[in-house]
Amino acid sequence: MRAASQRLNIRPSPTAFTAFYHQTARQVYGLTRRIIVDIEMAKEATRDIYLIVRREAHRYNQALGTPTAWLMTIAHRRTVDEVRAEQSSTNRAAHWATHNHTPDYDTVAETVATKIEAQTVNTCLESLSPIQREAINLAYYQCMTYRQVSEHLSIPLSTIKTRIRDGLKNLRTCLEGHQPE
């Protein structure tokens, strides 16, 4: 009951509101500018804050604080809401762009090039000796370590390393010979 009796249920006169604006505008703009980096957005937020204050003046309760404190609370909340809304909008736009992006390249040509490269690698793998091909297959296509390949084939580790090294050299030579000019 006490809080309700201290609530002002009048709309401020245009003169009183103008005076209030002139006394507090610099402080409100300073707060919005610290939170909102963009100058135009800060100015717009400041205008919106004063529109809210004018519209909601009847809600001011002097038992809860001074008019300036009430104004600054509204300003802070409104400014933070503005920043959050802007960030949310930016996040939505980035999400949309990421999920609706059409590649700038020809997917058919890319698929064909990938298949040709795979065929070239297979052809070059076939040109390796069977023991080199087996060691490379286990190491690179079966994701085994050199030690695991050695144990799997029951061959010394140094021999496996040599087979793989020589096989990779031969594979590189073959692939370089198949490069388009």
PDB file of C-alpha atoms in Angstrom:
ATOM      1  CA  MET A   1       0.000   0.000   0.000  1.00  0.00           C
ATOM      2  CA  ARG A   2       2.805   2.396   0.906  1.00  0.00           C
ATOM      3  CA  ALA A   3       4.621   1.818  -2.417  1.00  0.00           C
ATOM      4  CA  ALA A   4       1.431   2.482  -4.333  1.00  0.00           C
ATOM      5  CA  SER A   5       0.895   5.783  -2.549  1.00  0.00           C
ATOM      6  CA  GLN A   6       4.381   6.950  -3.488  1.00  0.00           C
ATOM      7  CA  ARG A   7       3.942   6.123  -7.137  1.00  0.00           C
ATOM      8  CA  LEU A   8       3.422   9.128  -9.365  1.00  0.00           C
ATOM      9  CA  ASN A   9       0.354   8.624 -11.492  1.00  0.00           C
ATOM     10  CA  ILE A  10       0.766  11.730 -13.585  1.00  0.00           C
ATOM     11  CA  ARG A  11       2.270  12.251 -16.973  1.00  0.00           C
ATOM     12  CA  PRO A  12       5.120  14.754 -16.898  1.00  0.00           C
ATOM     13  CA  SER A  13       4.405  18.032 -18.574  1.00  0.00           C
ATOM     14  CA  PRO A  14       6.268  18.701 -21.816  1.00  0.00           C
ATOM     15  CA  THR A  15       8.266  21.408 -20.065  1.00  0.00           C
ATOM     16  CA  ALA A  16       9.243  19.128 -17.158  1.00  0.00           C
ATOM     17  CA  PHE A  17      10.150  16.327 -19.536  1.00  0.00           C
ATOM     18  CA  THR A  18      12.264  18.679 -21.662  1.00  0.00           C
ATOM     19  CA  ALA A  19      14.108  19.900 -18.588  1.00  0.00           C
ATOM     20  CA  PHE A  20      14.640  16.308 -17.436  1.00  0.00           C
ATOM     21  CA  TYR A  21      15.933  15.423 -20.890  1.00  0.00           C
ATOM     22  CA  HIS A  22      18.430  18.300 -20.936  1.00  0.00           C
ATOM     23  CA  GLN A  23      19.699  17.401 -17.463  1.00  0.00           C
ATOM     24  CA  THR A  24      20.214  13.705 -18.237  1.00  0.00           C
ATOM     25  CA  ALA A  25      20.714  13.263 -21.985  1.00  0.00           C
ATOM     26  CA  ARG A  26      24.507  13.461 -21.867  1.00  0.00           C
ATOM     27  CA  GLN A  27      24.665  10.872 -19.080  1.00  0.00           C
ATOM     28  CA  VAL A  28      22.273   8.485 -20.872  1.00  0.00           C
ATOM     29  CA  TYR A  29      24.092   8.860 -24.180  1.00  0.00           C
ATOM     30  CA  GLY A  30      27.414   8.228 -22.422  1.00  0.00           C
ATOM     31  CA  LEU A  31      26.065   4.980 -20.991  1.00  0.00           C
ATOM     32  CA  THR A  32      24.640   3.807 -24.304  1.00  0.00           C
ATOM     33  CA  ARG A  33      27.847   4.740 -26.104  1.00  0.00           C
ATOM     34  CA  ARG A  34      29.932   2.670 -23.664  1.00  0.00           C
ATOM     35  CA  ILE A  35      27.755  -0.369 -24.341  1.00  0.00           C
ATOM     36  CA  ILE A  36      26.976   0.175 -28.033  1.00  0.00           C
ATOM     37  CA  VAL A  37      30.028   0.858 -30.144  1.00  0.00           C
ATOM     38  CA  ASP A  38      28.182   2.120 -33.212  1.00  0.00           C
ATOM     39  CA  ILE A  39      27.447   5.856 -32.860  1.00  0.00           C
ATOM     40  CA  GLU A  40      24.177   5.839 -34.828  1.00  0.00           C
ATOM     41  CA  MET A  41      22.867   2.830 -32.922  1.00  0.00           C
ATOM     42  CA  ALA A  42      23.765   4.551 -29.627  1.00  0.00           C
ATOM     43  CA  LYS A  43      21.901   7.701 -30.675  1.00  0.00           C
ATOM     44  CA  GLU A  44      18.873   5.664 -31.713  1.00  0.00           C
ATOM     45  CA  ALA A  45      18.939   3.716 -28.442  1.00  0.00           C
ATOM     46  CA  THR A  46      19.091   6.989 -26.504  1.00  0.00           C
ATOM     47  CA  ARG A  47      16.024   8.288 -28.365  1.00  0.00           C
ATOM     48  CA  ASP A  48      14.205   5.008 -27.660  1.00  0.00           C
ATOM     49  CA  ILE A  49      15.080   5.241 -23.978  1.00  0.00           C
ATOM     50  CA  TYR A  50      13.488   8.666 -23.663  1.00  0.00           C
ATOM     51  CA  LEU A  51      10.408   7.460 -25.518  1.00  0.00           C
ATOM     52  CA  ILE A  52      10.113   4.612 -23.015  1.00  0.00           C
ATOM     53  CA  VAL A  53      10.596   7.008 -20.101  1.00  0.00           C
ATOM     54  CA  ARG A  54       7.918   9.373 -21.471  1.00  0.00           C
ATOM     55  CA  ARG A  55       5.495   6.501 -22.049  1.00  0.00           C
ATOM     56  CA  GLU A  56       6.233   4.731 -18.730  1.00  0.00           C
ATOM     57  CA  ALA A  57       6.603   7.795 -16.456  1.00  0.00           C
ATOM     58  CA  HIS A  58       3.550   6.696 -14.466  1.00  0.00           C
ATOM     59  CA  ARG A  59       5.509   3.607 -13.337  1.00  0.00           C
ATOM     60  CA  TYR A  60       8.207   5.601 -11.590  1.00  0.00           C
ATOM     61  CA  ASN A  61       8.238   4.879  -7.838  1.00  0.00           C
ATOM     62  CA  GLN A  62      10.165   7.422  -5.789  1.00  0.00           C
ATOM     63  CA  ALA A  63      10.467   4.942  -2.914  1.00  0.00           C
ATOM     64  CA  LEU A  64      12.763   2.845  -5.119  1.00  0.00           C
ATOM     65  CA  GLY A  65      15.164   5.605  -6.104  1.00  0.00           C
ATOM     66  CA  THR A  66      15.707   8.917  -7.792  1.00  0.00           C
ATOM     67  CA  PRO A  67      14.318   9.710 -11.236  1.00  0.00           C
ATOM     68  CA  THR A  68      17.873   9.656 -12.604  1.00  0.00           C
ATOM     69  CA  ALA A  69      18.535   6.215 -11.127  1.00  0.00           C
ATOM     70  CA  TRP A  70      15.276   4.960 -12.644  1.00  0.00           C
ATOM     71  CA  LEU A  71      16.243   6.476 -15.988  1.00  0.00           C
ATOM     72  CA  MET A  72      19.728   4.950 -15.914  1.00  0.00           C
ATOM     73  CA  THR A  73      18.282   1.524 -15.044  1.00  0.00           C
ATOM     74  CA  ILE A  74      15.971   1.739 -18.038  1.00  0.00           C
ATOM     75  CA  ALA A  75      18.848   2.968 -20.202  1.00  0.00           C
ATOM     76  CA  HIS A  76      21.150   0.156 -19.152  1.00  0.00           C
ATOM     77  CA  ARG A  77      18.522  -2.551 -19.657  1.00  0.00           C
ATOM     78  CA  ARG A  78      17.404  -1.156 -23.013  1.00  0.00           C
ATOM     79  CA  THR A  79      20.969  -0.785 -24.262  1.00  0.00           C
ATOM     80  CA  VAL A  80      21.964  -4.300 -23.227  1.00  0.00           C
ATOM     81  CA  ASP A  81      18.797  -5.627 -24.899  1.00  0.00           C
ATOM     82  CA  GLU A  82      19.774  -3.735 -28.062  1.00  0.00           C
ATOM     83  CA  VAL A  83      23.252  -5.281 -28.094  1.00  0.00           C
ATOM     84  CA  ARG A  84      21.848  -8.755 -27.483  1.00  0.00           C
ATOM     85  CA  ALA A  85      19.287  -8.327 -30.246  1.00  0.00           C
ATOM     86  CA  GLU A  86      21.973  -7.142 -32.664  1.00  0.00           C
ATOM     87  CA  GLN A  87      24.242 -10.071 -31.763  1.00  0.00           C
ATOM     88  CA  SER A  88      21.357 -12.494 -32.120  1.00  0.00           C
ATOM     89  CA  SER A  89      20.555 -11.047 -35.531  1.00  0.00           C
ATOM     90  CA  THR A  90      24.186 -11.345 -36.581  1.00  0.00           C
ATOM     91  CA  ASN A  91      24.317 -14.940 -35.348  1.00  0.00           C
ATOM     92  CA  ARG A  92      21.111 -15.810 -37.244  1.00  0.00           C
ATOM     93  CA  ALA A  93      22.453 -14.239 -40.428  1.00  0.00           C
ATOM     94  CA  ALA A  94      25.771 -16.083 -40.101  1.00  0.00           C
ATOM     95  CA  HIS A  95      23.971 -19.365 -39.391  1.00  0.00           C
ATOM     96  CA  TRP A  96      21.693 -18.866 -42.373  1.00  0.00           C
ATOM     97  CA  ALA A  97      24.607 -17.951 -44.646  1.00  0.00           C
ATOM     98  CA  THR A  98      26.578 -20.990 -43.525  1.00  0.00           C
ATOM     99  CA  HIS A  99      23.707 -23.398 -44.075  1.00  0.00           C
ATOM    100  CA  ASN A 100      22.392 -21.853 -47.296  1.00  0.00           C
ATOM    101  CA  HIS A 101      25.674 -21.151 -49.020  1.00  0.00           C
ATOM    102  CA  THR A 102      25.936 -22.266 -52.607  1.00  0.00           C
ATOM    103  CA  PRO A 103      29.512 -23.156 -53.468  1.00  0.00           C
ATOM    104  CA  ASP A 104      31.222 -20.998 -56.080  1.00  0.00           C
ATOM    105  CA  TYR A 105      32.595 -24.008 -57.880  1.00  0.00           C
ATOM    106  CA  ASP A 106      31.262 -26.620 -60.220  1.00  0.00           C
ATOM    107  CA  THR A 107      30.452 -29.696 -58.146  1.00  0.00           C
ATOM    108  CA  VAL A 108      30.329 -31.937 -61.220  1.00  0.00           C
ATOM    109  CA  ALA A 109      33.835 -30.907 -62.263  1.00  0.00           C
ATOM    110  CA  GLU A 110      35.054 -31.375 -58.697  1.00  0.00           C
ATOM    111  CA  THR A 111      33.542 -34.873 -58.538  1.00  0.00           C
ATOM    112  CA  VAL A 112      35.112 -35.821 -61.853  1.00  0.00           C
ATOM    113  CA  ALA A 113      38.513 -34.470 -60.771  1.00  0.00           C
ATOM    114  CA  THR A 114      38.302 -36.404 -57.502  1.00  0.00           C
ATOM    115  CA  LYS A 115      37.467 -39.633 -59.354  1.00  0.00           C
ATOM    116  CA  ILE A 116      40.338 -39.088 -61.788  1.00  0.00           C
ATOM    117  CA  GLU A 117      42.738 -38.485 -58.896  1.00  0.00           C
ATOM    118  CA  ALA A 118      41.511 -41.645 -57.158  1.00  0.00           C
ATOM    119  CA  GLN A 119      41.993 -43.647 -60.368  1.00  0.00           C
ATOM    120  CA  THR A 120      45.498 -42.231 -60.770  1.00  0.00           C
ATOM    121  CA  VAL A 121      46.403 -43.158 -57.183  1.00  0.00           C
ATOM    122  CA  ASN A 122      45.036 -46.682 -57.696  1.00  0.00           C
ATOM    123  CA  THR A 123      46.977 -47.044 -60.948  1.00  0.00           C
ATOM    124  CA  CYS A 124      50.172 -45.885 -59.243  1.00  0.00           C
ATOM    125  CA  LEU A 125      49.547 -48.209 -56.280  1.00  0.00           C
ATOM    126  CA  GLU A 126      49.236 -51.093 -58.744  1.00  0.00           C
ATOM    127  CA  SER A 127      52.651 -50.190 -60.159  1.00  0.00           C
ATOM    128  CA  LEU A 128      54.296 -50.828 -56.756  1.00  0.00           C
ATOM    129  CA  SER A 129      55.693 -54.209 -55.822  1.00  0.00           C
ATOM    130  CA  PRO A 130      53.204 -56.393 -53.919  1.00  0.00           C
ATOM    131  CA  ILE A 131      55.217 -56.137 -50.678  1.00  0.00           C
ATOM    132  CA  GLN A 132      55.402 -52.325 -50.880  1.00  0.00           C
ATOM    133  CA  ARG A 133      51.690 -52.068 -51.753  1.00  0.00           C
ATOM    134  CA  GLU A 134      50.746 -54.336 -48.827  1.00  0.00           C
ATOM    135  CA  ALA A 135      52.825 -52.322 -46.315  1.00  0.00           C
ATOM    136  CA  ILE A 136      51.444 -48.979 -47.568  1.00  0.00           C
ATOM    137  CA  ASN A 137      47.897 -50.322 -47.585  1.00  0.00           C
ATOM    138  CA  LEU A 138      48.177 -51.471 -43.958  1.00  0.00           C
ATOM    139  CA  ALA A 139      49.867 -48.260 -42.799  1.00  0.00           C
ATOM    140  CA  TYR A 140      47.752 -45.689 -44.658  1.00  0.00           C
ATOM    141  CA  TYR A 141      44.445 -47.334 -45.519  1.00  0.00           C
ATOM    142  CA  GLN A 142      44.117 -49.564 -42.454  1.00  0.00           C
ATOM    143  CA  CYS A 143      45.533 -46.838 -40.161  1.00  0.00           C
ATOM    144  CA  MET A 144      48.148 -49.094 -38.596  1.00  0.00           C
ATOM    145  CA  THR A 145      51.359 -47.822 -37.076  1.00  0.00           C
ATOM    146  CA  TYR A 146      54.656 -49.050 -38.495  1.00  0.00           C
ATOM    147  CA  ARG A 147      55.034 -51.259 -35.419  1.00  0.00           C
ATOM    148  CA  GLN A 148      51.550 -52.742 -35.944  1.00  0.00           C
ATOM    149  CA  VAL A 149      52.335 -53.432 -39.614  1.00  0.00           C
ATOM    150  CA  SER A 150      55.559 -55.116 -38.532  1.00  0.00           C
ATOM    151  CA  GLU A 151      53.735 -57.335 -36.047  1.00  0.00           C
ATOM    152  CA  HIS A 152      50.877 -58.073 -38.466  1.00  0.00           C
ATOM    153  CA  LEU A 153      53.264 -59.213 -41.200  1.00  0.00           C
ATOM    154  CA  SER A 154      55.802 -60.755 -38.783  1.00  0.00           C
ATOM    155  CA  ILE A 155      58.568 -58.724 -40.408  1.00  0.00           C
ATOM    156  CA  PRO A 156      61.214 -56.618 -38.614  1.00  0.00           C
ATOM    157  CA  LEU A 157      60.261 -52.972 -38.046  1.00  0.00           C
ATOM    158  CA  SER A 158      63.255 -51.630 -39.984  1.00  0.00           C
ATOM    159  CA  THR A 159      62.241 -53.691 -43.028  1.00  0.00           C
ATOM    160  CA  ILE A 160      58.679 -52.326 -42.873  1.00  0.00           C
ATOM    161  CA  LYS A 161      59.979 -48.744 -42.657  1.00  0.00           C
ATOM    162  CA  THR A 162      62.195 -49.333 -45.688  1.00  0.00           C
ATOM    163  CA  ARG A 163      59.364 -50.907 -47.718  1.00  0.00           C
ATOM    164  CA  ILE A 164      57.014 -48.053 -46.916  1.00  0.00           C
ATOM    165  CA  ARG A 165      59.660 -45.372 -47.594  1.00  0.00           C
ATOM    166  CA  ASP A 166      60.631 -46.914 -50.935  1.00  0.00           C
ATOM    167  CA  GLY A 167      56.992 -47.497 -51.850  1.00  0.00           C
ATOM    168  CA  LEU A 168      56.130 -43.854 -51.118  1.00  0.00           C
ATOM    169  CA  LYS A 169      59.061 -42.659 -53.243  1.00  0.00           C
ATOM    170  CA  ASN A 170      57.883 -44.832 -56.133  1.00  0.00           C
ATOM    171  CA  LEU A 171      54.320 -43.658 -55.602  1.00  0.00           C
ATOM    172  CA  ARG A 172      55.417 -39.992 -55.698  1.00  0.00           C
ATOM    173  CA  THR A 173      57.405 -40.559 -58.892  1.00  0.00           C
ATOM    174  CA  CYS A 174      54.401 -42.232 -60.512  1.00  0.00           C
ATOM    175  CA  LEU A 175      51.978 -39.504 -59.428  1.00  0.00           C
ATOM    176  CA  GLU A 176      54.301 -36.727 -60.621  1.00  0.00           C
ATOM    177  CA  GLY A 177      54.367 -38.425 -64.021  1.00  0.00           C
ATOM    178  CA  HIS A 178      50.559 -38.270 -64.171  1.00  0.00           C
ATOM    179  CA  GLN A 179      50.278 -34.534 -63.362  1.00  0.00           C
ATOM    180  CA  PRO A 180      48.388 -32.553 -66.042  1.00  0.00           C
ATOM    181  CA  GLU A 181      50.508 -29.967 -67.781  1.00  0.00           C
TER     182      GLU A 181
END
